[in-house]
Structures are given as structure tokens and as C-alpha cells.
Amino acid sequence: MTSNTDNICEDCWRRAIYAFGTAEIFRKRTVKFKKGIQMLSFTALVFPVLIGGIVLGFGTQARALSILIPLAVVAGILQLVLSAWALGFNWSEKLDYAQESAADNYQISERFRELGSKALAPPEDLQVQFAEAKGRDDARRLADSKKGVTDQELRYGHRAALRQFGRKCEGCEKVPHSMKSTDCEICGRF
């Protein structure tokens, strides 16, 4: 086994961990944006459907309407504000990007895991395979870097990757067994 092969495999493992952590960051964002969009969809429908159901069932003179219509107006105003917020901050576009990035980073991580595992019997074209995977990873990293990943998200992703790969944290020197945040400056405080 050559030193060059060792370096490539070591770099593959680093990149596998990094890509997995990034995938976890964007997976978490996916959950957040999905919940927000679902909440908007629900609030947009609940009061009109409720009022329509009461009118259909009890007629326009139902006593409940005198209470529900003012509530529906307030809920409608809140829903409009939330919808404007979602549109202004491009929630659906951010959801699409987060889903794409998570899926791509999981694939990149798996590819580097495969390449990193070939240290004992490296294929002749290991450098070529590494260069291809590295090019894809570099492009994804560049795109992801423009999406404002916070320090807290980085620590969360790092902990998720350490946990996935059974690696020790450089700070607390522990292998994470859960995603519960700790006081560690490197794999906690998220």
C-alpha cells in the first residue's frame, strides 16, 4: 500500500464524514420547511372549511357563526402574514434545495466511504475515482456554502457524522451515541 493510496483513503474518510454531516444539516432544514408549509396549508383551509360546514349543516343563522366569523377574520389575517413571510423568504425554494442537497450529500458520503474502504486492495484507477468523487463533492460544497449554514448547524452535522461513523470528537474525545446536545465546543451546543 502506497503513501499516496493512504492519503487518498484518509481524505475519502474525511470527506465522507463532512458530506454526511452536511446531509444531516439539510435533512433537518427539510423537516423544518415541510412543517412550515404544511402549517400554512392547514391554516389556509381550516377556517373556511369549518365555516362552510356550519353553514351547510345549520344554515346562515347558526349562533356559532357570530363567534367563528371574527375568529376566521383574525386567523385569515395571520395566515396572510405567514404566507407573505413564506413567499418573501422562499420557503418552497429552500425546501427543494434542502432536499436536493441532503440526497446528494448522502450519496457523496457513501461514495467516499466506499473509496476509503479500499485501502487494503485499492483499484488501479483509485486516483481517477477519487478525482471524480472529489469534483462532485467540491461542486456541492460550493453550492451549499452559499446557503448560510450556521455554527450551530455545523456542530449538529459534525455530531451526526461522528455518531454515524463511530468516530471520537476532537474536543470531548467521546464517540457520540445520541444527538442530544452537550457542552462540547465542537460536537455540542446546537
PDB file of C-alpha atoms in Angstrom:
ATOM      1  CA  MET A   1       0.000   0.000   0.000  1.00  0.00           C
ATOM      2  CA  THR A   2       1.493   3.292  -1.065  1.00  0.00           C
ATOM      3  CA  SER A   3       1.550   6.515   0.836  1.00  0.00           C
ATOM      4  CA  ASN A   4      -0.493   8.124  -1.932  1.00  0.00           C
ATOM      5  CA  THR A   5      -3.192   5.475  -1.520  1.00  0.00           C
ATOM      6  CA  ASP A   6      -3.162   6.047   2.233  1.00  0.00           C
ATOM      7  CA  ASN A   7      -3.582   9.795   1.698  1.00  0.00           C
ATOM      8  CA  ILE A   8      -6.440   9.284  -0.742  1.00  0.00           C
ATOM      9  CA  CYS A   9      -8.251   6.871   1.573  1.00  0.00           C
ATOM     10  CA  GLU A  10      -7.738   9.166   4.570  1.00  0.00           C
ATOM     11  CA  ASP A  11      -9.110  12.099   2.578  1.00  0.00           C
ATOM     12  CA  CYS A  12     -12.042   9.933   1.480  1.00  0.00           C
ATOM     13  CA  TRP A  13     -12.972   9.226   5.099  1.00  0.00           C
ATOM     14  CA  ARG A  14     -12.741  12.934   5.985  1.00  0.00           C
ATOM     15  CA  ARG A  15     -14.934  13.821   3.038  1.00  0.00           C
ATOM     16  CA  ALA A  16     -17.413  11.028   3.843  1.00  0.00           C
ATOM     17  CA  ILE A  17     -17.814  12.415   7.352  1.00  0.00           C
ATOM     18  CA  TYR A  18     -18.127  16.004   6.131  1.00  0.00           C
ATOM     19  CA  ALA A  19     -20.680  15.123   3.429  1.00  0.00           C
ATOM     20  CA  PHE A  20     -22.761  13.078   5.871  1.00  0.00           C
ATOM     21  CA  GLY A  21     -22.799  15.956   8.370  1.00  0.00           C
ATOM     22  CA  THR A  22     -23.855  18.379   5.642  1.00  0.00           C
ATOM     23  CA  ALA A  23     -26.586  15.976   4.539  1.00  0.00           C
ATOM     24  CA  GLU A  24     -27.911  15.902   8.103  1.00  0.00           C
ATOM     25  CA  ILE A  25     -27.968  19.702   8.252  1.00  0.00           C
ATOM     26  CA  PHE A  26     -30.052  19.929   5.101  1.00  0.00           C
ATOM     27  CA  ARG A  27     -32.255  16.986   6.147  1.00  0.00           C
ATOM     28  CA  LYS A  28     -33.068  18.899   9.317  1.00  0.00           C
ATOM     29  CA  ARG A  29     -33.861  22.007   7.274  1.00  0.00           C
ATOM     30  CA  THR A  30     -36.127  19.898   5.062  1.00  0.00           C
ATOM     31  CA  VAL A  31     -38.168  18.863   8.091  1.00  0.00           C
ATOM     32  CA  LYS A  32     -38.431  22.483   9.264  1.00  0.00           C
ATOM     33  CA  PHE A  33     -39.600  23.840   5.898  1.00  0.00           C
ATOM     34  CA  LYS A  34     -42.034  20.955   5.337  1.00  0.00           C
ATOM     35  CA  LYS A  35     -43.669  21.614   8.714  1.00  0.00           C
ATOM     36  CA  GLY A  36     -43.933  25.342   7.974  1.00  0.00           C
ATOM     37  CA  ILE A  37     -45.512  24.772   4.567  1.00  0.00           C
ATOM     38  CA  GLN A  38     -47.903  22.164   5.991  1.00  0.00           C
ATOM     39  CA  MET A  39     -48.907  24.596   8.743  1.00  0.00           C
ATOM     40  CA  LEU A  40     -49.652  27.277   6.142  1.00  0.00           C
ATOM     41  CA  SER A  41     -51.717  24.864   4.080  1.00  0.00           C
ATOM     42  CA  PHE A  42     -53.691  23.785   7.126  1.00  0.00           C
ATOM     43  CA  THR A  43     -54.397  27.321   8.343  1.00  0.00           C
ATOM     44  CA  ALA A  44     -55.444  28.375   4.856  1.00  0.00           C
ATOM     45  CA  LEU A  45     -58.138  25.695   4.816  1.00  0.00           C
ATOM     46  CA  VAL A  46     -59.318  25.096   8.368  1.00  0.00           C
ATOM     47  CA  PHE A  47     -61.492  28.172   8.982  1.00  0.00           C
ATOM     48  CA  PRO A  48     -63.111  28.390   5.530  1.00  0.00           C
ATOM     49  CA  VAL A  49     -63.933  24.677   5.693  1.00  0.00           C
ATOM     50  CA  LEU A  50     -65.231  24.990   9.254  1.00  0.00           C
ATOM     51  CA  ILE A  51     -67.470  27.949   8.425  1.00  0.00           C
ATOM     52  CA  GLY A  52     -68.673  26.312   5.214  1.00  0.00           C
ATOM     53  CA  GLY A  53     -69.505  23.139   7.106  1.00  0.00           C
ATOM     54  CA  ILE A  54     -71.502  25.044   9.735  1.00  0.00           C
ATOM     55  CA  VAL A  55     -73.420  26.974   7.075  1.00  0.00           C
ATOM     56  CA  LEU A  56     -74.166  23.761   5.177  1.00  0.00           C
ATOM     57  CA  GLY A  57     -75.196  21.911   8.310  1.00  0.00           C
ATOM     58  CA  PHE A  58     -77.033  24.617  10.259  1.00  0.00           C
ATOM     59  CA  GLY A  59     -77.740  27.414   7.789  1.00  0.00           C
ATOM     60  CA  THR A  60     -76.635  31.033   7.784  1.00  0.00           C
ATOM     61  CA  GLN A  61     -78.389  31.809  11.069  1.00  0.00           C
ATOM     62  CA  ALA A  62     -76.310  29.429  13.219  1.00  0.00           C
ATOM     63  CA  ARG A  63     -75.195  31.020  16.503  1.00  0.00           C
ATOM     64  CA  ALA A  64     -71.694  29.630  16.121  1.00  0.00           C
ATOM     65  CA  LEU A  65     -71.148  31.852  13.066  1.00  0.00           C
ATOM     66  CA  SER A  66     -71.187  35.006  15.186  1.00  0.00           C
ATOM     67  CA  ILE A  67     -68.157  33.627  17.038  1.00  0.00           C
ATOM     68  CA  LEU A  68     -66.424  31.863  14.161  1.00  0.00           C
ATOM     69  CA  ILE A  69     -66.504  34.680  11.598  1.00  0.00           C
ATOM     70  CA  PRO A  70     -64.464  37.125  13.762  1.00  0.00           C
ATOM     71  CA  LEU A  71     -62.063  34.269  14.596  1.00  0.00           C
ATOM     72  CA  ALA A  72     -61.810  33.429  10.897  1.00  0.00           C
ATOM     73  CA  VAL A  73     -61.004  37.062  10.091  1.00  0.00           C
ATOM     74  CA  VAL A  74     -58.183  37.126  12.662  1.00  0.00           C
ATOM     75  CA  ALA A  75     -56.921  33.722  11.504  1.00  0.00           C
ATOM     76  CA  GLY A  76     -57.140  34.881   7.889  1.00  0.00           C
ATOM     77  CA  ILE A  77     -55.045  37.950   8.617  1.00  0.00           C
ATOM     78  CA  LEU A  78     -52.453  35.824  10.445  1.00  0.00           C
ATOM     79  CA  GLN A  79     -52.452  33.347   7.588  1.00  0.00           C
ATOM     80  CA  LEU A  80     -51.876  36.147   5.067  1.00  0.00           C
ATOM     81  CA  VAL A  81     -48.945  37.444   7.119  1.00  0.00           C
ATOM     82  CA  LEU A  82     -47.460  33.941   7.364  1.00  0.00           C
ATOM     83  CA  SER A  83     -47.994  33.354   3.648  1.00  0.00           C
ATOM     84  CA  ALA A  84     -46.266  36.637   2.811  1.00  0.00           C
ATOM     85  CA  TRP A  85     -43.406  35.597   5.083  1.00  0.00           C
ATOM     86  CA  ALA A  86     -43.139  32.188   3.397  1.00  0.00           C
ATOM     87  CA  LEU A  87     -43.195  33.759  -0.063  1.00  0.00           C
ATOM     88  CA  GLY A  88     -40.764  36.507   0.857  1.00  0.00           C
ATOM     89  CA  PHE A  89     -38.273  34.049   2.325  1.00  0.00           C
ATOM     90  CA  ASN A  90     -38.779  31.433  -0.447  1.00  0.00           C
ATOM     91  CA  TRP A  91     -39.711  28.532   1.827  1.00  0.00           C
ATOM     92  CA  SER A  92     -40.649  26.257  -1.056  1.00  0.00           C
ATOM     93  CA  GLU A  93     -37.405  27.005  -2.913  1.00  0.00           C
ATOM     94  CA  LYS A  94     -35.418  26.434   0.278  1.00  0.00           C
ATOM     95  CA  LEU A  95     -37.271  23.153   0.836  1.00  0.00           C
ATOM     96  CA  ASP A  96     -36.414  21.992  -2.684  1.00  0.00           C
ATOM     97  CA  TYR A  97     -32.760  22.916  -2.250  1.00  0.00           C
ATOM     98  CA  ALA A  98     -32.508  21.269   1.167  1.00  0.00           C
ATOM     99  CA  GLN A  99     -33.998  18.019  -0.177  1.00  0.00           C
ATOM    100  CA  GLU A 100     -31.635  18.023  -3.160  1.00  0.00           C
ATOM    101  CA  SER A 101     -28.573  18.814  -1.047  1.00  0.00           C
ATOM    102  CA  ALA A 102     -29.370  16.183   1.583  1.00  0.00           C
ATOM    103  CA  ALA A 103     -29.838  13.466  -1.035  1.00  0.00           C
ATOM    104  CA  ASP A 104     -26.708  14.464  -2.955  1.00  0.00           C
ATOM    105  CA  ASN A 105     -24.566  14.701   0.184  1.00  0.00           C
ATOM    106  CA  TYR A 106     -25.724  11.272   1.391  1.00  0.00           C
ATOM    107  CA  GLN A 107     -24.680   9.829  -1.989  1.00  0.00           C
ATOM    108  CA  ILE A 108     -21.340  11.640  -1.878  1.00  0.00           C
ATOM    109  CA  SER A 109     -20.712  10.402   1.654  1.00  0.00           C
ATOM    110  CA  GLU A 110     -21.466   6.834   0.637  1.00  0.00           C
ATOM    111  CA  ARG A 111     -19.168   7.089  -2.392  1.00  0.00           C
ATOM    112  CA  PHE A 112     -16.291   8.340  -0.255  1.00  0.00           C
ATOM    113  CA  ARG A 113     -16.992   5.609   2.304  1.00  0.00           C
ATOM    114  CA  GLU A 114     -16.669   3.036  -0.467  1.00  0.00           C
ATOM    115  CA  LEU A 115     -13.421   4.572  -1.749  1.00  0.00           C
ATOM    116  CA  GLY A 116     -11.988   4.959   1.771  1.00  0.00           C
ATOM    117  CA  SER A 117     -12.651   1.282   2.446  1.00  0.00           C
ATOM    118  CA  LYS A 118     -10.445   0.241  -0.482  1.00  0.00           C
ATOM    119  CA  ALA A 119      -7.160   0.962   1.312  1.00  0.00           C
ATOM    120  CA  LEU A 120      -6.249  -2.735   1.634  1.00  0.00           C
ATOM    121  CA  ALA A 121      -6.968  -3.575  -2.009  1.00  0.00           C
ATOM    122  CA  PRO A 122      -7.029  -0.311  -3.946  1.00  0.00           C
ATOM    123  CA  PRO A 123      -8.158  -0.473  -7.564  1.00  0.00           C
ATOM    124  CA  GLU A 124      -5.707   0.683 -10.196  1.00  0.00           C
ATOM    125  CA  ASP A 125      -7.881   3.686 -11.010  1.00  0.00           C
ATOM    126  CA  LEU A 126      -8.334   4.816  -7.388  1.00  0.00           C
ATOM    127  CA  GLN A 127      -6.942   8.249  -8.221  1.00  0.00           C
ATOM    128  CA  VAL A 128      -9.400   8.639 -11.102  1.00  0.00           C
ATOM    129  CA  GLN A 129     -12.354   7.510  -8.980  1.00  0.00           C
ATOM    130  CA  PHE A 130     -11.249   9.834  -6.186  1.00  0.00           C
ATOM    131  CA  ALA A 131     -10.895  12.769  -8.596  1.00  0.00           C
ATOM    132  CA  GLU A 132     -14.429  12.193  -9.922  1.00  0.00           C
ATOM    133  CA  ALA A 133     -15.917  11.975  -6.425  1.00  0.00           C
ATOM    134  CA  LYS A 134     -13.882  14.975  -5.266  1.00  0.00           C
ATOM    135  CA  GLY A 135     -15.124  17.077  -8.198  1.00  0.00           C
ATOM    136  CA  ARG A 136     -18.733  16.287  -7.346  1.00  0.00           C
ATOM    137  CA  ASP A 137     -18.079  16.967  -3.658  1.00  0.00           C
ATOM    138  CA  ASP A 138     -16.321  20.271  -4.340  1.00  0.00           C
ATOM    139  CA  ALA A 139     -19.231  21.462  -6.503  1.00  0.00           C
ATOM    140  CA  ARG A 140     -21.776  20.513  -3.829  1.00  0.00           C
ATOM    141  CA  ARG A 141     -19.712  22.170  -1.081  1.00  0.00           C
ATOM    142  CA  LEU A 142     -19.530  25.378  -3.110  1.00  0.00           C
ATOM    143  CA  ALA A 143     -23.304  25.401  -3.655  1.00  0.00           C
ATOM    144  CA  ASP A 144     -24.023  24.565  -0.001  1.00  0.00           C
ATOM    145  CA  SER A 145     -21.649  27.261   1.242  1.00  0.00           C
ATOM    146  CA  LYS A 146     -23.967  29.885  -0.272  1.00  0.00           C
ATOM    147  CA  LYS A 147     -26.909  28.732   1.879  1.00  0.00           C
ATOM    148  CA  GLY A 148     -25.866  30.293   5.180  1.00  0.00           C
ATOM    149  CA  VAL A 149     -25.058  27.286   7.325  1.00  0.00           C
ATOM    150  CA  THR A 150     -24.726  28.463  10.941  1.00  0.00           C
ATOM    151  CA  ASP A 151     -22.126  27.418  13.506  1.00  0.00           C
ATOM    152  CA  GLN A 152     -24.853  25.605  15.452  1.00  0.00           C
ATOM    153  CA  GLU A 153     -25.847  23.661  12.336  1.00  0.00           C
ATOM    154  CA  LEU A 154     -22.189  22.785  11.685  1.00  0.00           C
ATOM    155  CA  ARG A 155     -21.832  21.383  15.209  1.00  0.00           C
ATOM    156  CA  TYR A 156     -25.078  19.431  14.774  1.00  0.00           C
ATOM    157  CA  GLY A 157     -23.913  17.996  11.453  1.00  0.00           C
ATOM    158  CA  HIS A 158     -20.487  17.179  12.866  1.00  0.00           C
ATOM    159  CA  ARG A 159     -22.025  15.298  15.789  1.00  0.00           C
ATOM    160  CA  ALA A 160     -24.351  13.384  13.454  1.00  0.00           C
ATOM    161  CA  ALA A 161     -21.405  12.362  11.275  1.00  0.00           C
ATOM    162  CA  LEU A 162     -19.230  11.353  14.229  1.00  0.00           C
ATOM    163  CA  ARG A 163     -22.118   9.261  15.520  1.00  0.00           C
ATOM    164  CA  GLN A 164     -22.741   7.664  12.113  1.00  0.00           C
ATOM    165  CA  PHE A 165     -19.093   6.741  11.576  1.00  0.00           C
ATOM    166  CA  GLY A 166     -18.290   5.883  15.215  1.00  0.00           C
ATOM    167  CA  ARG A 167     -15.545   8.494  15.449  1.00  0.00           C
ATOM    168  CA  LYS A 168     -14.293  10.402  18.500  1.00  0.00           C
ATOM    169  CA  CYS A 169     -14.836  14.114  18.773  1.00  0.00           C
ATOM    170  CA  GLU A 170     -11.589  16.085  18.781  1.00  0.00           C
ATOM    171  CA  GLY A 171     -12.884  18.257  21.637  1.00  0.00           C
ATOM    172  CA  CYS A 172     -14.533  15.996  24.209  1.00  0.00           C
ATOM    173  CA  GLU A 173     -12.818  12.824  22.936  1.00  0.00           C
ATOM    174  CA  LYS A 174     -16.095  10.881  23.068  1.00  0.00           C
ATOM    175  CA  VAL A 175     -17.924   8.964  20.368  1.00  0.00           C
ATOM    176  CA  PRO A 176     -21.456  10.401  20.286  1.00  0.00           C
ATOM    177  CA  HIS A 177     -24.169   7.814  20.881  1.00  0.00           C
ATOM    178  CA  SER A 178     -27.102  10.218  20.640  1.00  0.00           C
ATOM    179  CA  MET A 179     -27.987  13.527  19.037  1.00  0.00           C
ATOM    180  CA  LYS A 180     -28.510  15.149  22.417  1.00  0.00           C
ATOM    181  CA  SER A 181     -26.557  18.389  22.541  1.00  0.00           C
ATOM    182  CA  THR A 182     -23.687  18.628  25.017  1.00  0.00           C
ATOM    183  CA  ASP A 183     -21.414  21.426  26.252  1.00  0.00           C
ATOM    184  CA  CYS A 184     -18.657  20.437  23.818  1.00  0.00           C
ATOM    185  CA  GLU A 185     -17.494  23.350  21.668  1.00  0.00           C
ATOM    186  CA  ILE A 186     -17.024  21.042  18.665  1.00  0.00           C
ATOM    187  CA  CYS A 187     -19.867  18.492  18.695  1.00  0.00           C
ATOM    188  CA  GLY A 188     -22.386  20.152  21.010  1.00  0.00           C
ATOM    189  CA  ARG A 189     -24.107  23.440  21.741  1.00  0.00           C
ATOM    190  CA  PHE A 190     -26.634  23.229  18.919  1.00  0.00           C
TER     191      PHE A 190
END
